[in-house]
CSV table of C-alpha atoms and ligand atoms in Angstrom, one decimal:
chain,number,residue,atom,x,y,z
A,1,UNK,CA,-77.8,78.7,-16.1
A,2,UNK,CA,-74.8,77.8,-14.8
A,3,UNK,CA,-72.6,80.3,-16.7
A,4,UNK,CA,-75.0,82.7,-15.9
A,5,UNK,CA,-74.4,82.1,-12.1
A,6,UNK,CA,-71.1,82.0,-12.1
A,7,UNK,CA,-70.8,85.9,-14.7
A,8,UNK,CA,-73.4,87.4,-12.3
A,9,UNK,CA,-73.5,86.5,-8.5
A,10,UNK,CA,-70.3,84.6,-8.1
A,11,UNK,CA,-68.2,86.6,-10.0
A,12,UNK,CA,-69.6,89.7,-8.3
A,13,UNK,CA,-68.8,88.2,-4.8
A,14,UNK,CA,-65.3,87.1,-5.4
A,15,UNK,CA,-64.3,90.2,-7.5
A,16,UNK,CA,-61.0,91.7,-5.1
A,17,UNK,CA,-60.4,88.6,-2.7
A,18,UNK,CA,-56.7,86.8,-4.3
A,19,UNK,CA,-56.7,83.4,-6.0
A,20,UNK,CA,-53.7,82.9,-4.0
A,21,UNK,CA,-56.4,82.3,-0.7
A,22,UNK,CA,-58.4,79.0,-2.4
A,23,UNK,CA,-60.0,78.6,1.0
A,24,UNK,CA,-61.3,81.7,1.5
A,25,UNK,CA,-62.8,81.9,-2.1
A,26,UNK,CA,-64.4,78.7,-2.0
A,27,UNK,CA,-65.4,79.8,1.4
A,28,UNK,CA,-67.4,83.2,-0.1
A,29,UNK,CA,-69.3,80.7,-2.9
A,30,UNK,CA,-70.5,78.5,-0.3
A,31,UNK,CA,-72.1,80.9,2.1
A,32,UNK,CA,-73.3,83.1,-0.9
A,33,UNK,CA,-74.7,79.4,-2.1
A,34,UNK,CA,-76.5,78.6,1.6
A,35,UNK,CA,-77.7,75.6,1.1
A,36,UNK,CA,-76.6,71.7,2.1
A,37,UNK,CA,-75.6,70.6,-0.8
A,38,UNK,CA,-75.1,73.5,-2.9
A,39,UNK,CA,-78.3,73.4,-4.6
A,40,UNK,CA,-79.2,77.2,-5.0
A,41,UNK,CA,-76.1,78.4,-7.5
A,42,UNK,CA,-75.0,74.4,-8.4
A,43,UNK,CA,-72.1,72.4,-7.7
A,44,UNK,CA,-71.0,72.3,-11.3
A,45,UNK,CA,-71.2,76.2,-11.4
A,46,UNK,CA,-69.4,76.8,-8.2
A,47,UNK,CA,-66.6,73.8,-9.1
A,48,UNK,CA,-66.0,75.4,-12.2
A,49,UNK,CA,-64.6,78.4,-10.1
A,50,UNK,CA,-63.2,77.1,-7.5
A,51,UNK,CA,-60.8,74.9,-9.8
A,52,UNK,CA,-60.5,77.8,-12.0
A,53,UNK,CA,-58.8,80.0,-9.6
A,54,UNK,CA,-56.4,77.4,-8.7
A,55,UNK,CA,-55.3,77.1,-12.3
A,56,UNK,CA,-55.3,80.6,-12.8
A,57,UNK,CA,-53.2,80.8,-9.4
A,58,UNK,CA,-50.9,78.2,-11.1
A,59,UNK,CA,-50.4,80.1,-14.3
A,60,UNK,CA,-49.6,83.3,-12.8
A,61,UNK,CA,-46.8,81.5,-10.5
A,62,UNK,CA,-45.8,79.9,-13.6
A,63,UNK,CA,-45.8,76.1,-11.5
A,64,UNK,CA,-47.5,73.0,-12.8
A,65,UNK,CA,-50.7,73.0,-11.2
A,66,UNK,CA,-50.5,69.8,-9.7
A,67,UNK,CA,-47.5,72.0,-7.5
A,68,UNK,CA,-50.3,74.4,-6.6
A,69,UNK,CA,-52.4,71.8,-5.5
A,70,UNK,CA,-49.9,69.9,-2.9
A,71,UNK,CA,-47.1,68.6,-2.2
A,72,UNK,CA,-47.7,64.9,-4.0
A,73,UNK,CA,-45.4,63.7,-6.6
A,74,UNK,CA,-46.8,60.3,-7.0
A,75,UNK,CA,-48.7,58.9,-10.1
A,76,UNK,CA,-51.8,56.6,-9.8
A,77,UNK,CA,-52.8,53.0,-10.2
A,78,UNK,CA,-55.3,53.7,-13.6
A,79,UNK,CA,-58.9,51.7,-13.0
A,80,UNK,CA,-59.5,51.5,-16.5
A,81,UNK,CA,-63.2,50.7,-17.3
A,82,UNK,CA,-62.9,48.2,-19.9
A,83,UNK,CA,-66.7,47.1,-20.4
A,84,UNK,CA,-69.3,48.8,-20.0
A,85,UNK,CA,-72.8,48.0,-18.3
A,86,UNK,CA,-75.2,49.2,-16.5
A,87,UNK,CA,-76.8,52.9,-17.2
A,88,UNK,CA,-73.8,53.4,-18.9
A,89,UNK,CA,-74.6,50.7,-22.0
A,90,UNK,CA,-77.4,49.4,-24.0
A,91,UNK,CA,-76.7,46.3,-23.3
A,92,UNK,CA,-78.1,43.9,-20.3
A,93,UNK,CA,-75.3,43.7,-18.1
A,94,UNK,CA,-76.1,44.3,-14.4
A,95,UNK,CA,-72.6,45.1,-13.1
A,96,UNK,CA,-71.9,48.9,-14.3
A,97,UNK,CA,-68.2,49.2,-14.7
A,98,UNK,CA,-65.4,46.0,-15.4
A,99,UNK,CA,-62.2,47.4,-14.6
A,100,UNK,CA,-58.9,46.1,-15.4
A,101,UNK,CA,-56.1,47.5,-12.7
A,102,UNK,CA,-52.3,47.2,-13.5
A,103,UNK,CA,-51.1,46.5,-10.1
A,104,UNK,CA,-47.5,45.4,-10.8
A,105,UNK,CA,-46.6,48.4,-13.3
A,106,UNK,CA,-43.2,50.1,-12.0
A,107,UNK,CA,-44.6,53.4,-14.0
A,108,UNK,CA,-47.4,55.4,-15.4
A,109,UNK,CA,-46.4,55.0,-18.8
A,110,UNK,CA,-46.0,51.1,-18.4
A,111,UNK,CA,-49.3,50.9,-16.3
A,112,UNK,CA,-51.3,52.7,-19.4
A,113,UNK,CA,-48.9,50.5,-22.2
A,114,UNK,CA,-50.2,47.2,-20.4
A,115,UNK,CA,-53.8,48.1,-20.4
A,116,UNK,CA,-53.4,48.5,-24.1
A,117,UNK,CA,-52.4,45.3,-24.8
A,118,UNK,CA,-55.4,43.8,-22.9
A,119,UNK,CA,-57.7,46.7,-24.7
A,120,UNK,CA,-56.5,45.4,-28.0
A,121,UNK,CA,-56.5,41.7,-27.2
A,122,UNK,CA,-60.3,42.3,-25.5
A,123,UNK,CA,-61.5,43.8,-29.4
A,124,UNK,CA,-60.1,41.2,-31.3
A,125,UNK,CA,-62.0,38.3,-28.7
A,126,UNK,CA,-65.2,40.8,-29.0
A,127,UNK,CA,-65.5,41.1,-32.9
A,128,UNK,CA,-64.7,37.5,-33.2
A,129,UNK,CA,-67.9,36.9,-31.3
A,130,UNK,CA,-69.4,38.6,-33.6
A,131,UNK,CA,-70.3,41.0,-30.9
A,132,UNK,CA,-70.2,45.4,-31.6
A,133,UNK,CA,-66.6,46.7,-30.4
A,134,UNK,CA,-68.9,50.4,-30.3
A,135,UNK,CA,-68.0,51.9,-26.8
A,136,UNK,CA,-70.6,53.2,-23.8
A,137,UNK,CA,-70.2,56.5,-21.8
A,138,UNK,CA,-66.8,55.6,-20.0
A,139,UNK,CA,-65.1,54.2,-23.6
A,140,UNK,CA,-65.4,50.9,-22.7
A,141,UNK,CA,-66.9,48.5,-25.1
A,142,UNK,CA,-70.7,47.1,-24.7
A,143,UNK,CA,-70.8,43.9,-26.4
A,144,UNK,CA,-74.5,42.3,-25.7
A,145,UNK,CA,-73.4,39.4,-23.1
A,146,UNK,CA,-75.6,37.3,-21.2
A,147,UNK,CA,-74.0,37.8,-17.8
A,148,UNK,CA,-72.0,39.7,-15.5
A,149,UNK,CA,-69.5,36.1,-15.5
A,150,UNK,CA,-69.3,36.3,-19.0
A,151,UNK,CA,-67.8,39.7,-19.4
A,152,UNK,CA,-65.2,38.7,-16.6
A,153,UNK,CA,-63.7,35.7,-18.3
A,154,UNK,CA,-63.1,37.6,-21.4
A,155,UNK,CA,-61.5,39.9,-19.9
A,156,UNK,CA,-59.1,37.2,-18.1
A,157,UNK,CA,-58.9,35.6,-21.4
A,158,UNK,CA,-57.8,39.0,-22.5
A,159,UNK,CA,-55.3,39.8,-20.1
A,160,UNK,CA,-54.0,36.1,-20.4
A,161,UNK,CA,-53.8,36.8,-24.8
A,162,UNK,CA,-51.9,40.2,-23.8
A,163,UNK,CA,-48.9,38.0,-22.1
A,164,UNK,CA,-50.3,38.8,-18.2
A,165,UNK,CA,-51.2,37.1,-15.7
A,166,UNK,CA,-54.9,37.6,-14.3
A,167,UNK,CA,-54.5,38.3,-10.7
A,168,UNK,CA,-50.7,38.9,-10.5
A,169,UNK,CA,-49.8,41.8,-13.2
A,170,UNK,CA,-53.3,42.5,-14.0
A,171,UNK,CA,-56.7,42.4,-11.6
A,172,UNK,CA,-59.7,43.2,-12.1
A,173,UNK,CA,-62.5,45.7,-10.8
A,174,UNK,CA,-65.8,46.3,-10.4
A,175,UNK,CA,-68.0,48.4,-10.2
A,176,UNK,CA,-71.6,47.5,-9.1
A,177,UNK,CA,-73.3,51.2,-8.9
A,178,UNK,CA,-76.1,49.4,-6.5
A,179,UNK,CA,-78.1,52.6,-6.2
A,180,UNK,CA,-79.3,51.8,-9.6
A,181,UNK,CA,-80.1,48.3,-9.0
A,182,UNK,CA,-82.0,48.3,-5.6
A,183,UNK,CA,-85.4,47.9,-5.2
A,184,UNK,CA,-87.9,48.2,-2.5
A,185,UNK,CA,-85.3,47.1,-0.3
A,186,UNK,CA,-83.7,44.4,-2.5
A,187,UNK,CA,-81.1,43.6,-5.4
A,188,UNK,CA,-80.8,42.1,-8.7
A,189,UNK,CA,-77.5,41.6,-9.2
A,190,UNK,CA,-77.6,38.2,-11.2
A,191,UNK,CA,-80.7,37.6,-12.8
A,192,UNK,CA,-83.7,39.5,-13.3
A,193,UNK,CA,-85.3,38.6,-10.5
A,194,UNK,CA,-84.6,40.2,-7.0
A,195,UNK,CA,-82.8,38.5,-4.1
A,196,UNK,CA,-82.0,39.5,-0.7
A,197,UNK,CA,-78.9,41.3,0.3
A,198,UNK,CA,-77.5,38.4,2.1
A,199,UNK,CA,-77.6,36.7,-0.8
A,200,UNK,CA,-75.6,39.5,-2.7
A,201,UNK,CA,-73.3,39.1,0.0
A,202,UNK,CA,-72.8,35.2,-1.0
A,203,UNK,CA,-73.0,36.4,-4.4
A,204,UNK,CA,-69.8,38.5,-4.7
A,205,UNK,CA,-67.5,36.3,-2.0
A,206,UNK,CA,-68.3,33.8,-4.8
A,207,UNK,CA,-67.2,35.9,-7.6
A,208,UNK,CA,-63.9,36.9,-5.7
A,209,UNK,CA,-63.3,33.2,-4.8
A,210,UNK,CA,-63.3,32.7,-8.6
A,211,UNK,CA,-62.1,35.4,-10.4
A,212,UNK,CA,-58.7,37.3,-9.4
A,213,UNK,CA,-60.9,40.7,-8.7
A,214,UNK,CA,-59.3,42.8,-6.1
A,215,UNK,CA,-61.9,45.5,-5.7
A,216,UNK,CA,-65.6,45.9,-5.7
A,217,UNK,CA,-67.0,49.7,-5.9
A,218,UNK,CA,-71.2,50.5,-4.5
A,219,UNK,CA,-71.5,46.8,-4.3
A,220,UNK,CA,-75.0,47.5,-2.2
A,221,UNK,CA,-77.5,50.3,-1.8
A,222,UNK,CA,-76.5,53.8,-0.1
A,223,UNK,CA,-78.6,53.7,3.1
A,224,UNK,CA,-78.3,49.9,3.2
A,225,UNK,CA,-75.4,50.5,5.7
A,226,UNK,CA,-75.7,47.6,7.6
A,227,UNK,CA,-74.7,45.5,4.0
A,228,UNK,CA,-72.1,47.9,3.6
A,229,UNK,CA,-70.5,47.0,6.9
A,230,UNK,CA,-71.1,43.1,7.1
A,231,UNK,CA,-69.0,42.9,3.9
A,232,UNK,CA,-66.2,45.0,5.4
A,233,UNK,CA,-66.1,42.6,8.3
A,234,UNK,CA,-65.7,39.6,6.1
A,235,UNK,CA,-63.7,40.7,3.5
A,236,UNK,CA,-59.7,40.1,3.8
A,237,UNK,CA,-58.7,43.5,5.1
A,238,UNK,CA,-56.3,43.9,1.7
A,239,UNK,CA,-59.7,43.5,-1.0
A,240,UNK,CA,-60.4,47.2,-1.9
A,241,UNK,CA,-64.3,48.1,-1.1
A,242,UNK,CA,-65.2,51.1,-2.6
A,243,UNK,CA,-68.1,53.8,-1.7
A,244,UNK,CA,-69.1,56.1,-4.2
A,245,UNK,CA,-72.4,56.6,-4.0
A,246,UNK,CA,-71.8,55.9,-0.1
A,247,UNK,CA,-69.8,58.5,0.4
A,248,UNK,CA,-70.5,61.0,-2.1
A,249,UNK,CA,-67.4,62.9,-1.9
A,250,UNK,CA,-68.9,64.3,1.9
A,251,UNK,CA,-66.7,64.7,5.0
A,252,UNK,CA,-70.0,64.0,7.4
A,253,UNK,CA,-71.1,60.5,5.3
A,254,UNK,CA,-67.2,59.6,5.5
A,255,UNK,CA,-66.7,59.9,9.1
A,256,UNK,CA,-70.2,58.0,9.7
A,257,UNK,CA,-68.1,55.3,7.5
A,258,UNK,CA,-65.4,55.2,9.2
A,259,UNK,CA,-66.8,54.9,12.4
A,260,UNK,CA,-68.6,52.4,11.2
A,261,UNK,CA,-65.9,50.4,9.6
A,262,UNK,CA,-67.9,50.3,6.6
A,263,UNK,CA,-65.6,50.2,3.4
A,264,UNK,CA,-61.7,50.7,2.8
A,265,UNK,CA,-61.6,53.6,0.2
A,266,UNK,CA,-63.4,56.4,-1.4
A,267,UNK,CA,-64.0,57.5,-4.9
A,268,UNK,CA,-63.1,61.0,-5.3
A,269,UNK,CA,-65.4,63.3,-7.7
A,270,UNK,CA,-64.6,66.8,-7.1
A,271,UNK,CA,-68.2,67.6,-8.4
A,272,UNK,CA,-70.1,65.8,-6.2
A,273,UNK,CA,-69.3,67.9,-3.5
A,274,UNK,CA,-68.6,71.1,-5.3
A,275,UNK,CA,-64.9,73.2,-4.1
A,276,UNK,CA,-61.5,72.1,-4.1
A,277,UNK,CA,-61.5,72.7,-0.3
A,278,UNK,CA,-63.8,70.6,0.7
A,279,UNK,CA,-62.4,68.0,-2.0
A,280,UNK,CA,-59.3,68.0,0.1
A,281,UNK,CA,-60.5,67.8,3.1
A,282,UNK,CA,-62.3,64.5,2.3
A,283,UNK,CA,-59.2,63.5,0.6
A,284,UNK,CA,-57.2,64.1,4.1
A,285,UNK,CA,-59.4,62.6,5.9
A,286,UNK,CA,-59.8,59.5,4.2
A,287,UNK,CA,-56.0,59.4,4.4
A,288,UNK,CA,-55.6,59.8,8.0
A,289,UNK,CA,-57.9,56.9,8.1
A,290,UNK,CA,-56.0,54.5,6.1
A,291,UNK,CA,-58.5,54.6,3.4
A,292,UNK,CA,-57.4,54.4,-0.3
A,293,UNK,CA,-58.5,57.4,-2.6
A,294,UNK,CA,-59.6,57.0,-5.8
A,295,UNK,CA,-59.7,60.1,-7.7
A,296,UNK,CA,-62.6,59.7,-10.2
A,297,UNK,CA,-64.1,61.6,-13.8
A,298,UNK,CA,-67.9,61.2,-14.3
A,299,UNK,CA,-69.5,59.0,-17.0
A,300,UNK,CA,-70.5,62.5,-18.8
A,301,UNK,CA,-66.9,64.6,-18.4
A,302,UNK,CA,-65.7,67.6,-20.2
A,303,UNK,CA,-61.8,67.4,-21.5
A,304,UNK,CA,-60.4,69.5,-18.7
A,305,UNK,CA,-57.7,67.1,-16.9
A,306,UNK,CA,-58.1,68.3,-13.1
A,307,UNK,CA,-58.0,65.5,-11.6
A,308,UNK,CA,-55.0,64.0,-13.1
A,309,UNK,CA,-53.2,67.0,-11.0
A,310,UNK,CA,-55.3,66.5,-7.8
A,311,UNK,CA,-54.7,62.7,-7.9
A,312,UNK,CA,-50.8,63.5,-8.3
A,313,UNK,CA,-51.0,66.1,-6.0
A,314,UNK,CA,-52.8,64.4,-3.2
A,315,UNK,CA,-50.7,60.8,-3.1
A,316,UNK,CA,-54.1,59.4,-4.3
A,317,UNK,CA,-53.4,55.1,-4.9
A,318,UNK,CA,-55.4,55.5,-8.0
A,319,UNK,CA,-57.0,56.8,-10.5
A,320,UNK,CA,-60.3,55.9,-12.4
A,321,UNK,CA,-61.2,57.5,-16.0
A,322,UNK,CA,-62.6,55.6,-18.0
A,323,UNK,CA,-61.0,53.3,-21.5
A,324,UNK,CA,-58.2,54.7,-23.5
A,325,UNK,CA,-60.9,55.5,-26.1
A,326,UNK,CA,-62.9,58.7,-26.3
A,327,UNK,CA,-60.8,62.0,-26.0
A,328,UNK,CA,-62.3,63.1,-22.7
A,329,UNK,CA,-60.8,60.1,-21.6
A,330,UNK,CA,-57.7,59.6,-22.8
A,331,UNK,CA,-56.9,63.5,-21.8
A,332,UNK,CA,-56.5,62.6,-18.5
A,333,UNK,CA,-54.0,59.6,-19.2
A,334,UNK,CA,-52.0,62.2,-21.9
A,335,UNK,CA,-51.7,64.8,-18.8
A,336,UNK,CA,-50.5,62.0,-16.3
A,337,UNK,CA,-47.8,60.6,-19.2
A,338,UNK,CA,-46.6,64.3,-18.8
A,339,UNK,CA,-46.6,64.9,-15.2
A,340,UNK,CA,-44.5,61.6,-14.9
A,341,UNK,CA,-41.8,63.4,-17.8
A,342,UNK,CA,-41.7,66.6,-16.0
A,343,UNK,CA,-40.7,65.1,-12.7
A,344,UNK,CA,-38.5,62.7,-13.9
A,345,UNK,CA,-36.7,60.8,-11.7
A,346,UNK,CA,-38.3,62.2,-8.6
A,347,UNK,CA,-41.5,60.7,-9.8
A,348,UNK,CA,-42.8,57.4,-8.0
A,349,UNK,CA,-46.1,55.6,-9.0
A,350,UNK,CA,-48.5,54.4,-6.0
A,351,UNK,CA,-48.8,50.8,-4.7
A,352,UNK,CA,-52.5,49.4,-4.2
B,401,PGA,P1,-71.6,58.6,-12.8
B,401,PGA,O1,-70.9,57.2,-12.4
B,401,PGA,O2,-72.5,58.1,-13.9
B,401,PGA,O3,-72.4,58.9,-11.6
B,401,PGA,O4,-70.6,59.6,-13.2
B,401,PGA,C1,-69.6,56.9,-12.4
B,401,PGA,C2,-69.4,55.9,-11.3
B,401,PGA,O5,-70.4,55.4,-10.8
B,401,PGA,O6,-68.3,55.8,-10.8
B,402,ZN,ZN1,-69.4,54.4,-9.0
């Protein structure tokens, strides 16, 4: 359906207008769409295009397309989703995503070597459990453990195995995806059985007094705003507090944040809001803001390595796409590896 969009009605509205004018193309797709969200031709279908034409743009000028894209020349922390949980495994973890985050790496190719080690270390402590080293949707493993706590300290055991220290060279991330935990008003982050949101609060200022984790992603429901914003309060202003599902890539649910003081950053996925415009728009915005971007893949992603361009191209802090397992993953990392060759000595790495 999508293709079929994009040969017949999009195709036959752009057909004359330049790819060197991104804005006014992704202009034309979303009046032709007219709806809110894009709903009518499809955000997938009109993305498709709209980063289409920039490459194409890029290949005709014969310039890298993270050139075409901006002016950026800085490569990304890597979130690297380590173990899997959540929707995204069949196991019983709660917490969706445990990320591991190189924060001291002085380049891209020493951030992605480091996460390797832990990777490695991480199998060998799984399979000696006696536990499946078989990866979920992201390429991180999905060993059957009984909590969220458990799959933390191995991962600190991991990163302390690999040489690192937890915390200092190596923290570590979450990310809750509440949306898929709330019910009826109420979360079940722990146990099977719901608790309040005050309680999830208590919940993850214990976690980060215990663990060296430096960054929680969705930690509460969408609409629950007022959670959202309590947490920012108390939080140290330098822990990273993510909205994903918060923010859904949208300029009107970002300013409402911002106003609002409620989170520090925003996850970037170009196809949640459907054109490269309005990608960098948010992207701006956020920036102007002081909030970190995090350019993101989705759990299902296609090889195409877009975003390792945008998130150069943009000075985005990091970047978050998955294990180093799984080639739609590890496309991303390969196309990073040689943006940092091609600009050499010019090219810096971002500091979270
Ligand atoms: P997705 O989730 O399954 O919506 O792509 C990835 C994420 O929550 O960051
Ligand atoms: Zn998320």
């Amino acid at each position: 359906k999508a293709i079929e969009k994009v040969n017949t009605e999009i195709s036959k509205a752009l057909l004359g207008h330049s790819s060197e004018n991104q804005n006014k193309v992704d202009e034309i797709m979303i009046d032709l769409d007219g709806t809110d969200n894009k709903k009518r031709l499809g955000a997938n279908a009109i993305l498709s295009v709209s980063l289409g034409i920039n490459k194409a743009n890029a290949i005709s000028k014969n310039i890298s397309l993270y050139k075409n894209i901006g002016d950026g020349k800085t490569l990304p922390i890597p979130l690297m989703n380590i173990i899997n949980g959540g929707v995204h495994a069949n196991n019983t973890l709660r917490i969706q995503e445990f990320m591991i985050r190189p924060d001291k790496a002085k380049t891209f190719k020493e951030a992605v070597n480091i996460c390797f080690l832990v990777i490695q270390k991480l199998k060998d402590l799984i399979s000696n459990k006696n536990l499946s080293t078989t990866v979920g949707d992201e390429g991180g493993f999905a060993p059957t453990l009984s909590n969220n706590e458990d799959a933390i300290e191995l991962i600190i055991e991991s990163i302390n195995k690999a040489g690192f220290e937890p915390g200092k060279d190596v923290s570590i991330c979450l990310d809750v995806a509440a949306n898929e935990l709330y019910k009826d008003k109420k979360y079940a982050i722990n146990s099977a059985q719901y608790i309040s949101s005050n309680k999830t609060i208590e919940y993850y200022f214990n976690l980060i007094k215990k663990y060296p984790i430096k960054s929680i992603e969705d930690p509460f429901f969408e609409e629950d705003w007022e959670s959202w914003i309590d947490f920012t309060k108390s939080a140290n202003k330098d822990f990273q507090i993510v909205g994903d599902d918060l923010f859904v890539t949208n300029e009107k649910r970002l300013t409402h944040g911002i106003k609002k003081r409620a989170a520090n950053s925003i996850l970037i996925k170009p196809n949640q809001i459907g054109t490269l415009t309005e990608t960098i728009k948010v992207i701006n915005l956020a920036h102007k803001h002081n909030y970190k971007t995090i350019i993101s893949h989705r759990s299902g992603d296609t090889e195409d390595t877009f975003i390792a361009d945008l998130a150069v191209a943009t000075n985005s802090s990091q970047i978050k796409t998955g294990s180093l397992t799984r080639s739609e993953r590890v496309a991303k990392y390969n196309r990073l590896l040689r943006i940092e060759d091609e600009l050499g000595n010019s090219a810096k790495i971002a500091k979270v």
